[in-house]
Amino acid sequence: MNYLSTRGLPTQERTPRGFSDILLEGLAPDGGLYLPERYPHIDAATLARWRVLAAASYADLAFEILSLYITDIPPEDLRGLVRKTYTTEVFGTPEITPLKALEPGLELQALSNGPTLAFKDMAMQLLGNLFEYELARRGETLNILGATSGDTGSAAEHAMRGKEGVRVFMLSPHGRMSPFQQAQMFSLQDANIHNLVIEGVFDDCQDIVKAVSNDLPFKRRHRIGTVNSINWARLLAQVVYYFAGYFQATKTNDERVSFAVPSGNFGNVCAGHVARMMGLPIERLIVATNENDVLDEFFRTGSYRVRAACDTHETSSPSMDISKASNFERFVFDLLGHDARAAERTRQLFGEQIANSGGFTLSAEEFARVREFGFVSGRSTHADRVATIRDTHARFGITIDPHTADGLKVGRQLRQPGTTTLVLETALPIKFAATIIEALGHEPERPAGYEGLELLPKRFKVMPASSEAVKACIAENCG
Ligand SMILES: *Cc1c(COP(=O)(O)O)cnc(C)c1O
């Protein structure tokens, strides 16, 4: 399987790239995002076989799906990496992503039982093993530089801790994460994990990452890489749980299922889109946003309008607080036909119109196709989250986190009678205790093994919001 860019690489760059080439890369050289040249179509016989396989082993289902897209790692090696990743020890149950019934036709799919209690572990844990494997194979090392306001940073650190050939430098804004999230990162004592606490806000952290990455000689000399949500391997790993959820929720492959997805950077729901393109019988992909409703606005109107920093709200579902959805370009490229003409138009929309005027509006004809792709959307607010958390606790005895509450609120609004809807549970409530206390009047339950986490010794280095300070730290391996 070869990979192409959503913006169509210029001719001199058009050497075919395999999975392991793009694994360690970020954006394509033309500024686009990598996608497979085509989506393999899963025929009825294969889907029937996978249903049986999925009932026995999530890891073996994952291997089947991944091996369609990863053709440059020997199958036995890939199987080993996948089996090492998706274990009961790491994810808490043999199902890995078990369902929890709410009411008839409405279920939660638990994606947040990995080490950091958010769905990002589903992909990041695999990425850690893939990076270690590929770097060893190439005899290379990598310094991962990232900025986080919470879930991404801790998932990355827990996936990369102790891995050969990888160091992580994770920037976070001083005093902005929840105490639990902070403790998850700062309590790590592994020598290859470096927590850099920046005297500034999240945007300052992101600006520093950009500035360091734009210093090409520095980037090359220190082999700087990222693990951000545009990484294709992360998206691919997430495709698997749509299949796993579908098989658990249905008895035969004639049934259809909808998914409601709490969305920020469009990585999670884009994986659902890929599963649907492969032929998984998905009826609706329900995009749920919070007050930062860039995506909801697009799916209602066909206009995609990037928000300014001052128009980006800090909400009680902070992992969905985005000004633009970084994976969205992938969907637009598919919507436009996934070919050379689509690449031309995608380059126009994302490379020119967004750069020049901060957004674009699709033609009526282009926008009409959105419905064929199963997408609908809705928006949820702080009051909705609190009410949904309260209602779910009262009626089902289940405490959900604020992001999952956004998904449930919108999912309930847009589900259709007769089709089961799975709401993706993207984090456990303990990560966002303040909102749970507001809704329920008491602390959320703490999963076993996380007692006293906030009291463990912390390892971090505070530094000014300066890219030079961060560069010096990377060069000296500080923190
Ligand atoms: C990252 C995250 C999201 C948003 O996922 P995207 O892939 O960015 O759309 C939603 N909920 C939680 C808890 C998250 O950590």
Short mmCIF file of C-alpha atoms and ligand atoms in Angstrom, two decimals:
data_model
loop_
_atom_site.label_atom_id
_atom_site.label_comp_id
_atom_site.label_asym_id
_atom_site.label_seq_id
_atom_site.Cartn_x
_atom_site.Cartn_y
_atom_site.Cartn_z
CA MET A 1 0.00 0.00 0.00
CA ASN A 2 1.32 3.43 -0.97
CA TYR A 3 0.37 6.76 0.52
CA LEU A 4 -0.40 10.08 -1.13
CA SER A 5 -0.93 13.64 0.06
CA THR A 6 -4.34 15.32 0.16
CA ARG A 7 -2.74 18.19 -1.76
CA GLY A 8 -1.04 16.06 -4.44
CA LEU A 9 2.72 16.20 -4.08
CA PRO A 10 4.64 18.20 -6.71
CA THR A 11 6.19 15.97 -9.39
CA GLN A 12 9.73 15.79 -8.04
CA GLU A 13 8.35 14.55 -4.69
CA ARG A 14 6.17 11.85 -6.18
CA THR A 15 8.22 8.88 -5.03
CA PRO A 16 5.87 6.26 -3.62
CA ARG A 17 5.79 6.30 0.17
CA GLY A 18 5.01 3.26 2.25
CA PHE A 19 3.60 3.12 5.75
CA SER A 20 6.95 3.13 7.54
CA ASP A 21 8.06 6.20 5.59
CA ILE A 22 5.08 8.28 6.69
CA LEU A 23 5.00 6.79 10.22
CA LEU A 24 7.80 9.09 11.39
CA GLU A 25 6.78 12.08 9.25
CA GLY A 26 4.23 14.78 10.08
CA LEU A 27 2.72 16.75 7.23
CA ALA A 28 3.52 15.79 3.65
CA PRO A 29 6.14 18.08 2.06
CA ASP A 30 3.36 19.98 0.22
CA GLY A 31 1.57 20.76 3.50
CA GLY A 32 -1.13 18.12 2.95
CA LEU A 33 -1.99 15.05 5.02
CA TYR A 34 -1.11 11.50 4.07
CA LEU A 35 -3.82 9.04 3.05
CA PRO A 36 -3.66 5.57 1.50
CA GLU A 37 -4.01 5.70 -2.29
CA ARG A 38 -7.27 3.72 -1.90
CA TYR A 39 -9.36 2.17 0.89
CA PRO A 40 -9.43 -1.64 0.72
CA HIS A 41 -13.01 -2.87 0.37
CA ILE A 42 -14.05 -5.55 2.84
CA ASP A 43 -16.26 -8.13 1.13
CA ALA A 44 -19.05 -10.07 2.85
CA ALA A 45 -16.94 -13.21 3.36
CA THR A 46 -14.15 -11.25 5.05
CA LEU A 47 -16.56 -9.36 7.26
CA ALA A 48 -18.12 -12.67 8.31
CA ARG A 49 -14.68 -14.08 9.14
CA TRP A 50 -13.76 -10.95 11.11
CA ARG A 51 -16.92 -11.24 13.22
CA VAL A 52 -15.72 -14.61 14.46
CA LEU A 53 -12.17 -13.39 14.93
CA ALA A 54 -13.29 -10.25 16.81
CA ALA A 55 -15.21 -12.31 19.34
CA ALA A 56 -11.98 -14.11 20.25
CA SER A 57 -9.32 -11.41 20.05
CA TYR A 58 -9.28 -7.64 19.53
CA ALA A 59 -5.57 -7.86 18.71
CA ASP A 60 -6.12 -10.36 15.91
CA LEU A 61 -8.90 -8.20 14.45
CA ALA A 62 -6.51 -5.26 14.66
CA PHE A 63 -3.83 -7.24 12.85
CA GLU A 64 -6.21 -8.08 9.97
CA ILE A 65 -7.19 -4.44 9.49
CA LEU A 66 -3.71 -2.98 9.93
CA SER A 67 -2.06 -5.45 7.59
CA LEU A 68 -4.20 -4.14 4.71
CA TYR A 69 -2.51 -0.76 5.15
CA ILE A 70 0.93 -1.76 6.45
CA THR A 71 2.63 -3.82 3.77
CA ASP A 72 6.23 -2.91 4.54
CA ILE A 73 6.52 -4.56 7.96
CA PRO A 74 6.78 -8.38 7.88
CA PRO A 75 3.37 -9.80 8.95
CA GLU A 76 4.78 -11.79 11.86
CA ASP A 77 6.50 -8.69 13.25
CA LEU A 78 3.31 -6.67 12.88
CA ARG A 79 1.27 -9.35 14.59
CA GLY A 80 3.74 -9.37 17.48
CA LEU A 81 3.54 -5.59 17.87
CA VAL A 82 -0.25 -5.61 17.84
CA ARG A 83 -0.54 -8.50 20.31
CA LYS A 84 1.91 -6.79 22.65
CA THR A 85 -0.24 -3.61 22.51
CA TYR A 86 -3.85 -4.70 22.95
CA THR A 87 -3.75 -6.80 26.11
CA THR A 88 -6.11 -7.20 29.05
CA GLU A 89 -3.33 -5.97 31.36
CA VAL A 90 -3.06 -2.64 29.52
CA PHE A 91 -6.74 -2.07 28.63
CA GLY A 92 -8.52 -3.68 31.56
CA THR A 93 -10.82 -6.16 29.79
CA PRO A 94 -10.41 -8.89 27.15
CA GLU A 95 -12.86 -7.01 24.90
CA ILE A 96 -10.50 -3.97 25.06
CA THR A 97 -13.44 -1.68 24.07
CA PRO A 98 -16.50 -3.22 25.78
CA LEU A 99 -20.05 -1.89 25.38
CA LYS A 100 -22.25 -0.63 28.22
CA ALA A 101 -26.00 -0.60 27.54
CA LEU A 102 -27.91 2.55 28.47
CA GLU A 103 -31.38 2.23 26.98
CA PRO A 104 -32.64 0.06 24.10
CA GLY A 105 -30.70 1.04 20.98
CA LEU A 106 -28.26 3.28 22.82
CA GLU A 107 -24.94 2.04 24.21
CA LEU A 108 -21.60 3.43 25.31
CA GLN A 109 -18.44 1.99 23.79
CA ALA A 110 -15.64 2.25 26.37
CA LEU A 111 -12.45 3.52 24.75
CA SER A 112 -10.90 4.93 27.89
CA ASN A 113 -9.63 2.05 29.96
CA GLY A 114 -6.00 2.38 28.85
CA PRO A 115 -3.19 3.69 31.08
CA THR A 116 -4.21 7.40 30.92
CA LEU A 117 -7.98 6.81 30.96
CA ALA A 118 -8.73 8.55 27.65
CA PHE A 119 -9.32 7.15 24.18
CA LYS A 120 -5.99 8.51 22.90
CA ASP A 121 -4.32 5.46 24.49
CA MET A 122 -6.03 3.27 21.87
CA ALA A 123 -3.76 4.67 19.16
CA MET A 124 -0.83 5.99 21.15
CA GLN A 125 0.00 2.65 22.77
CA LEU A 126 0.39 1.11 19.30
CA LEU A 127 2.37 4.12 18.08
CA GLY A 128 4.89 3.64 20.92
CA ASN A 129 5.54 0.07 19.83
CA LEU A 130 5.64 0.96 16.12
CA PHE A 131 8.11 3.82 16.73
CA GLU A 132 10.43 1.64 18.80
CA TYR A 133 10.35 -1.09 16.14
CA GLU A 134 10.91 1.21 13.17
CA LEU A 135 13.67 3.27 14.81
CA ALA A 136 15.55 0.10 15.77
CA ARG A 137 15.14 -1.21 12.21
CA ARG A 138 16.62 2.02 10.81
CA GLY A 139 19.25 2.44 13.54
CA GLU A 140 17.85 5.92 14.25
CA THR A 141 16.66 7.87 17.28
CA LEU A 142 13.88 10.45 17.62
CA ASN A 143 13.13 13.39 19.90
CA ILE A 144 9.38 13.81 20.10
CA LEU A 145 8.34 17.40 20.71
CA GLY A 146 4.73 18.16 21.57
CA ALA A 147 2.38 20.61 23.24
CA THR A 148 -0.53 19.47 25.35
CA SER A 149 -3.39 20.84 27.36
CA GLY A 150 -4.08 17.40 28.80
CA ASP A 151 -4.97 14.08 27.18
CA THR A 152 -2.52 13.95 24.26
CA GLY A 153 0.57 14.62 26.32
CA SER A 154 -0.10 12.04 28.97
CA ALA A 155 -1.12 9.40 26.40
CA ALA A 156 2.10 10.06 24.46
CA GLU A 157 4.31 9.92 27.53
CA HIS A 158 2.75 6.71 28.82
CA ALA A 159 3.14 5.15 25.36
CA MET A 160 6.78 6.20 24.90
CA ARG A 161 8.10 5.76 28.44
CA GLY A 162 11.09 3.44 28.54
CA LYS A 163 11.06 2.94 24.75
CA GLU A 164 14.46 2.51 23.10
CA GLY A 165 15.54 5.29 20.76
CA VAL A 166 12.77 7.73 21.73
CA ARG A 167 12.83 10.79 23.98
CA VAL A 168 9.74 12.91 24.68
CA PHE A 169 9.78 16.67 25.35
CA MET A 170 6.22 17.64 26.25
CA LEU A 171 5.29 21.29 26.71
CA SER A 172 2.31 22.17 28.89
CA PRO A 173 0.95 25.50 30.10
CA HIS A 174 1.73 26.34 33.71
CA GLY A 175 -1.18 25.54 36.02
CA ARG A 176 -3.76 24.88 33.30
CA MET A 177 -4.32 21.11 33.41
CA SER A 178 -6.53 19.31 35.92
CA PRO A 179 -4.56 18.05 38.98
CA PHE A 180 -5.15 14.46 37.87
CA GLN A 181 -3.88 15.11 34.34
CA GLN A 182 -0.83 16.90 35.72
CA ALA A 183 -0.06 14.04 38.06
CA GLN A 184 -0.37 11.50 35.22
CA MET A 185 2.42 13.26 33.37
CA PHE A 186 4.63 14.65 36.10
CA SER A 187 4.77 11.47 38.18
CA LEU A 188 6.63 9.61 35.40
CA GLN A 189 10.22 9.01 36.46
CA ASP A 190 11.44 7.50 33.19
CA ALA A 191 14.71 9.03 31.99
CA ASN A 192 13.38 9.48 28.42
CA ILE A 193 10.37 11.60 29.45
CA HIS A 194 10.80 15.36 29.88
CA ASN A 195 7.96 17.58 31.14
CA LEU A 196 8.57 21.20 30.21
CA VAL A 197 6.13 23.51 31.97
CA ILE A 198 5.85 26.76 30.06
CA GLU A 199 5.10 30.08 31.73
CA GLY A 200 2.26 30.86 29.34
CA VAL A 201 -0.94 29.43 27.86
CA PHE A 202 -1.47 26.46 25.54
CA ASP A 203 -1.13 28.65 22.43
CA ASP A 204 2.35 29.71 23.58
CA CYS A 205 3.30 26.03 23.86
CA GLN A 206 2.01 25.36 20.36
CA ASP A 207 3.84 28.40 18.96
CA ILE A 208 7.09 27.13 20.46
CA VAL A 209 6.62 23.69 18.89
CA LYS A 210 6.00 25.39 15.53
CA ALA A 211 9.03 27.66 15.89
CA VAL A 212 11.33 24.76 16.77
CA SER A 213 9.96 22.62 13.92
CA ASN A 214 10.42 25.50 11.47
CA ASP A 215 14.11 25.72 12.35
CA LEU A 216 15.02 23.06 9.79
CA PRO A 217 18.74 22.75 10.63
CA PHE A 218 17.87 22.29 14.33
CA LYS A 219 15.08 19.89 13.46
CA ARG A 220 17.41 17.76 11.36
CA ARG A 221 20.34 17.88 13.77
CA HIS A 222 18.24 16.82 16.74
CA ARG A 223 15.86 14.53 14.80
CA ILE A 224 12.68 16.25 16.00
CA GLY A 225 9.42 14.38 15.43
CA THR A 226 5.82 14.63 16.59
CA VAL A 227 2.96 12.38 17.58
CA ASN A 228 0.12 14.79 16.83
CA SER A 229 -3.32 13.80 15.72
CA ILE A 230 -2.59 14.10 11.98
CA ASN A 231 -0.34 11.02 12.18
CA TRP A 232 -1.90 8.40 9.88
CA ALA A 233 -0.86 5.51 12.15
CA ARG A 234 -2.95 6.99 14.98
CA LEU A 235 -5.97 7.29 12.76
CA LEU A 236 -5.51 3.78 11.43
CA ALA A 237 -5.31 2.26 14.92
CA GLN A 238 -8.65 3.93 15.69
CA VAL A 239 -10.38 2.31 12.71
CA VAL A 240 -10.22 -1.02 14.54
CA TYR A 241 -12.59 -0.13 17.38
CA TYR A 242 -15.36 0.87 14.97
CA PHE A 243 -15.30 -2.71 13.68
CA ALA A 244 -15.04 -4.08 17.24
CA GLY A 245 -18.00 -1.96 18.38
CA TYR A 246 -20.08 -2.95 15.38
CA PHE A 247 -19.54 -6.68 15.94
CA GLN A 248 -20.42 -6.42 19.62
CA ALA A 249 -23.58 -4.41 18.98
CA THR A 250 -25.01 -6.65 16.23
CA LYS A 251 -25.80 -10.29 15.60
CA THR A 252 -25.42 -10.32 11.81
CA ASN A 253 -23.61 -8.24 9.21
CA ASP A 254 -26.94 -7.20 7.68
CA GLU A 255 -27.54 -4.78 10.56
CA ARG A 256 -26.42 -1.17 10.53
CA VAL A 257 -25.10 0.87 13.45
CA SER A 258 -24.54 4.60 14.03
CA PHE A 259 -21.72 6.15 16.05
CA ALA A 260 -21.87 9.38 18.05
CA VAL A 261 -18.38 10.84 18.45
CA PRO A 262 -17.23 13.67 20.77
CA SER A 263 -15.07 15.59 18.31
CA GLY A 264 -12.25 18.10 18.37
CA ASN A 265 -9.54 17.62 15.78
CA PHE A 266 -11.71 15.20 13.79
CA GLY A 267 -9.27 12.30 14.29
CA ASN A 268 -11.66 9.95 16.04
CA VAL A 269 -14.64 10.38 13.72
CA CYS A 270 -12.35 10.39 10.66
CA ALA A 271 -11.38 6.84 11.63
CA GLY A 272 -15.10 6.00 11.60
CA HIS A 273 -15.29 7.50 8.14
CA VAL A 274 -12.42 5.24 6.99
CA ALA A 275 -14.20 2.19 8.46
CA ARG A 276 -17.34 3.19 6.54
CA MET A 277 -15.34 3.66 3.31
CA MET A 278 -14.04 0.11 3.79
CA GLY A 279 -17.62 -1.13 3.80
CA LEU A 280 -18.46 -1.42 7.50
CA PRO A 281 -22.27 -1.02 7.65
CA ILE A 282 -22.33 2.34 9.43
CA GLU A 283 -25.56 4.30 9.06
CA ARG A 284 -24.68 7.65 10.61
CA LEU A 285 -21.51 9.26 11.86
CA ILE A 286 -22.77 11.78 14.38
CA VAL A 287 -20.23 14.53 15.03
CA ALA A 288 -20.70 16.10 18.47
CA THR A 289 -18.96 19.38 19.25
CA ASN A 290 -18.97 21.60 22.33
CA GLU A 291 -19.26 25.40 22.19
CA ASN A 292 -16.29 25.32 19.80
CA ASP A 293 -18.54 24.40 16.93
CA VAL A 294 -16.36 24.78 13.81
CA LEU A 295 -17.36 21.30 12.68
CA ASP A 296 -21.04 21.57 13.53
CA GLU A 297 -21.20 24.76 11.51
CA PHE A 298 -19.59 23.01 8.53
CA PHE A 299 -21.91 20.01 8.57
CA ARG A 300 -24.94 22.30 8.80
CA THR A 301 -23.89 24.91 6.23
CA GLY A 302 -20.94 23.79 4.09
CA SER A 303 -18.84 26.67 5.43
CA TYR A 304 -15.61 25.89 7.24
CA ARG A 305 -14.45 28.88 9.25
CA VAL A 306 -11.25 28.65 11.30
CA ARG A 307 -11.66 30.52 14.59
CA ALA A 308 -9.28 33.12 15.98
CA ALA A 309 -7.64 32.35 19.34
CA CYS A 310 -9.90 34.93 21.01
CA ASP A 311 -12.98 33.14 19.62
CA THR A 312 -11.89 29.76 20.97
CA HIS A 313 -13.69 29.05 24.23
CA GLU A 314 -12.23 27.32 27.26
CA THR A 315 -14.91 24.79 28.13
CA SER A 316 -15.55 21.96 30.56
CA SER A 317 -14.80 19.48 27.74
CA PRO A 318 -11.33 20.92 27.14
CA SER A 319 -10.03 18.21 24.79
CA MET A 320 -12.57 19.42 22.22
CA ASP A 321 -11.58 23.10 22.47
CA ILE A 322 -10.23 23.64 18.97
CA SER A 323 -10.03 26.59 16.59
CA LYS A 324 -9.62 24.33 13.54
CA ALA A 325 -9.96 20.57 13.08
CA SER A 326 -6.59 19.32 11.90
CA ASN A 327 -7.78 16.03 10.38
CA PHE A 328 -10.72 17.59 8.56
CA GLU A 329 -8.73 18.02 5.34
CA ARG A 330 -8.69 14.23 4.95
CA PHE A 331 -12.46 14.05 4.85
CA VAL A 332 -12.74 16.94 2.38
CA PHE A 333 -10.28 15.21 0.04
CA ASP A 334 -12.45 12.06 0.13
CA LEU A 335 -15.63 14.08 -0.30
CA LEU A 336 -14.15 15.61 -3.45
CA GLY A 337 -13.29 12.20 -4.92
CA HIS A 338 -9.88 11.11 -3.52
CA ASP A 339 -8.08 11.68 -6.84
CA ALA A 340 -5.79 14.17 -8.58
CA ARG A 341 -8.65 16.64 -9.18
CA ALA A 342 -9.65 16.36 -5.52
CA ALA A 343 -6.04 17.12 -4.55
CA GLU A 344 -6.07 20.22 -6.74
CA ARG A 345 -9.28 21.49 -5.14
CA THR A 346 -8.09 20.55 -1.61
CA ARG A 347 -4.92 22.55 -2.18
CA GLN A 348 -7.05 25.50 -3.26
CA LEU A 349 -9.32 25.25 -0.20
CA PHE A 350 -6.77 24.52 2.52
CA GLY A 351 -3.55 25.91 1.02
CA GLU A 352 -4.99 29.13 -0.41
CA GLN A 353 -8.48 30.03 0.81
CA ILE A 354 -7.82 29.25 4.48
CA ALA A 355 -4.45 30.99 4.34
CA ASN A 356 -5.93 34.05 2.64
CA SER A 357 -9.37 34.39 4.17
CA GLY A 358 -9.53 32.02 7.13
CA GLY A 359 -12.05 29.61 5.64
CA PHE A 360 -14.04 28.39 2.64
CA THR A 361 -17.53 27.47 1.54
CA LEU A 362 -18.13 24.38 -0.58
CA SER A 363 -20.29 24.63 -3.70
CA ALA A 364 -23.87 23.40 -3.29
CA GLU A 365 -23.02 20.38 -5.43
CA GLU A 366 -19.96 19.49 -3.32
CA PHE A 367 -21.83 19.98 -0.06
CA ALA A 368 -24.74 17.80 -1.20
CA ARG A 369 -22.39 14.79 -1.13
CA VAL A 370 -21.83 15.10 2.65
CA ARG A 371 -25.06 13.20 3.32
CA GLU A 372 -23.86 10.26 1.17
CA PHE A 373 -20.97 9.93 3.61
CA GLY A 374 -23.33 9.49 6.54
CA PHE A 375 -22.30 12.62 8.44
CA VAL A 376 -24.64 14.65 10.65
CA SER A 377 -23.71 16.93 13.53
CA GLY A 378 -24.84 18.72 16.65
CA ARG A 379 -23.54 20.95 19.40
CA SER A 380 -23.57 20.65 23.17
CA THR A 381 -22.98 23.27 25.88
CA HIS A 382 -21.80 23.31 29.47
CA ALA A 383 -25.42 23.20 30.69
CA ASP A 384 -26.06 20.18 28.40
CA ARG A 385 -23.02 18.36 29.77
CA VAL A 386 -23.99 18.92 33.38
CA ALA A 387 -27.60 17.87 32.71
CA THR A 388 -26.50 14.76 30.76
CA ILE A 389 -24.02 13.68 33.44
CA ARG A 390 -26.73 14.09 36.09
CA ASP A 391 -29.40 12.29 34.07
CA THR A 392 -27.12 9.38 33.14
CA HIS A 393 -26.08 8.94 36.75
CA ALA A 394 -29.66 9.07 38.01
CA ARG A 395 -31.15 6.70 35.43
CA PHE A 396 -28.38 4.18 34.84
CA GLY A 397 -26.02 4.56 37.80
CA ILE A 398 -23.20 5.33 35.35
CA THR A 399 -20.93 8.38 35.69
CA ILE A 400 -19.73 9.73 32.34
CA ASP A 401 -17.09 12.35 31.68
CA PRO A 402 -17.93 15.76 30.12
CA HIS A 403 -16.68 14.81 26.60
CA THR A 404 -18.72 11.63 26.55
CA ALA A 405 -21.66 13.72 27.77
CA ASP A 406 -21.36 15.92 24.67
CA GLY A 407 -21.46 12.77 22.53
CA LEU A 408 -24.43 11.32 24.37
CA LYS A 409 -26.41 14.55 24.25
CA VAL A 410 -25.97 14.96 20.48
CA GLY A 411 -26.23 11.22 19.81
CA ARG A 412 -29.59 11.04 21.52
CA GLN A 413 -30.79 14.02 19.52
CA LEU A 414 -29.75 12.59 16.14
CA ARG A 415 -30.23 8.84 16.51
CA GLN A 416 -32.88 7.13 14.42
CA PRO A 417 -35.40 4.64 15.76
CA GLY A 418 -34.52 1.08 14.75
CA THR A 419 -30.76 1.68 14.43
CA THR A 420 -28.46 1.06 17.39
CA THR A 421 -26.28 4.06 18.21
CA LEU A 422 -22.95 3.63 19.95
CA VAL A 423 -21.72 6.69 21.84
CA LEU A 424 -17.94 6.64 22.09
CA GLU A 425 -16.79 7.10 25.68
CA THR A 426 -13.60 9.12 25.22
CA ALA A 427 -12.44 9.61 28.82
CA LEU A 428 -13.18 8.49 32.36
CA PRO A 429 -14.77 11.05 34.72
CA ILE A 430 -11.88 11.02 37.22
CA LYS A 431 -9.85 13.13 34.77
CA PHE A 432 -12.41 15.95 34.98
CA ALA A 433 -13.47 15.85 38.61
CA ALA A 434 -14.52 19.51 38.91
CA THR A 435 -17.37 19.17 36.40
CA ILE A 436 -18.53 15.90 37.97
CA ILE A 437 -18.69 17.56 41.38
CA GLU A 438 -20.70 20.39 39.85
CA ALA A 439 -23.14 17.92 38.31
CA LEU A 440 -23.40 15.27 41.04
CA GLY A 441 -22.17 16.94 44.21
CA HIS A 442 -19.51 14.31 44.80
CA GLU A 443 -16.14 13.14 43.47
CA PRO A 444 -16.14 10.65 40.59
CA GLU A 445 -15.04 7.11 41.33
CA ARG A 446 -11.32 6.45 41.06
CA PRO A 447 -10.31 3.29 39.16
CA ALA A 448 -8.11 0.83 41.03
CA GLY A 449 -4.43 1.58 40.77
CA TYR A 450 -4.85 5.36 40.65
CA GLU A 451 -5.13 5.97 44.40
CA GLY A 452 -2.85 8.73 45.64
CA LEU A 453 -1.61 9.56 42.13
CA GLU A 454 -1.55 13.29 42.91
CA LEU A 455 0.73 12.68 45.92
CA LEU A 456 3.54 10.97 43.98
CA PRO A 457 6.83 12.87 43.50
CA LYS A 458 6.67 15.10 40.43
CA ARG A 459 9.32 15.58 37.76
CA PHE A 460 9.10 18.70 35.58
CA LYS A 461 11.02 21.81 34.61
CA VAL A 462 9.45 25.27 34.52
CA MET A 463 10.73 27.55 31.75
CA PRO A 464 9.85 30.84 30.05
CA ALA A 465 7.73 30.86 26.89
CA SER A 466 10.78 30.96 24.64
CA SER A 467 11.68 28.64 21.79
CA GLU A 468 15.39 29.29 22.46
CA ALA A 469 15.02 27.99 26.02
CA VAL A 470 13.25 24.88 24.75
CA LYS A 471 15.87 24.29 22.05
CA ALA A 472 18.65 24.58 24.62
CA CYS A 473 16.84 22.06 26.78
CA ILE A 474 16.48 19.57 23.93
CA ALA A 475 20.13 19.98 22.98
CA GLU A 476 21.22 19.34 26.58
CA ASN A 477 18.61 16.66 27.22
CA CYS A 478 17.49 18.64 30.27
CA GLY A 479 14.55 18.15 32.63
C1 LIG B 1 -8.83 14.17 22.07
C2 LIG B 1 -10.16 13.99 22.71
C3 LIG B 1 -11.37 14.22 22.00
C4 LIG B 1 -11.38 14.72 20.58
O1 LIG B 1 -10.95 13.76 19.66
P1 LIG B 1 -10.53 14.17 18.17
O2 LIG B 1 -9.92 12.97 17.61
O3 LIG B 1 -9.56 15.30 18.31
O4 LIG B 1 -11.77 14.60 17.47
C5 LIG B 1 -12.55 13.98 22.65
N1 LIG B 1 -12.59 13.56 23.95
C6 LIG B 1 -11.46 13.34 24.65
C7 LIG B 1 -11.57 12.92 26.07
C8 LIG B 1 -10.21 13.54 24.08
O5 LIG B 1 -9.08 13.33 24.78
#
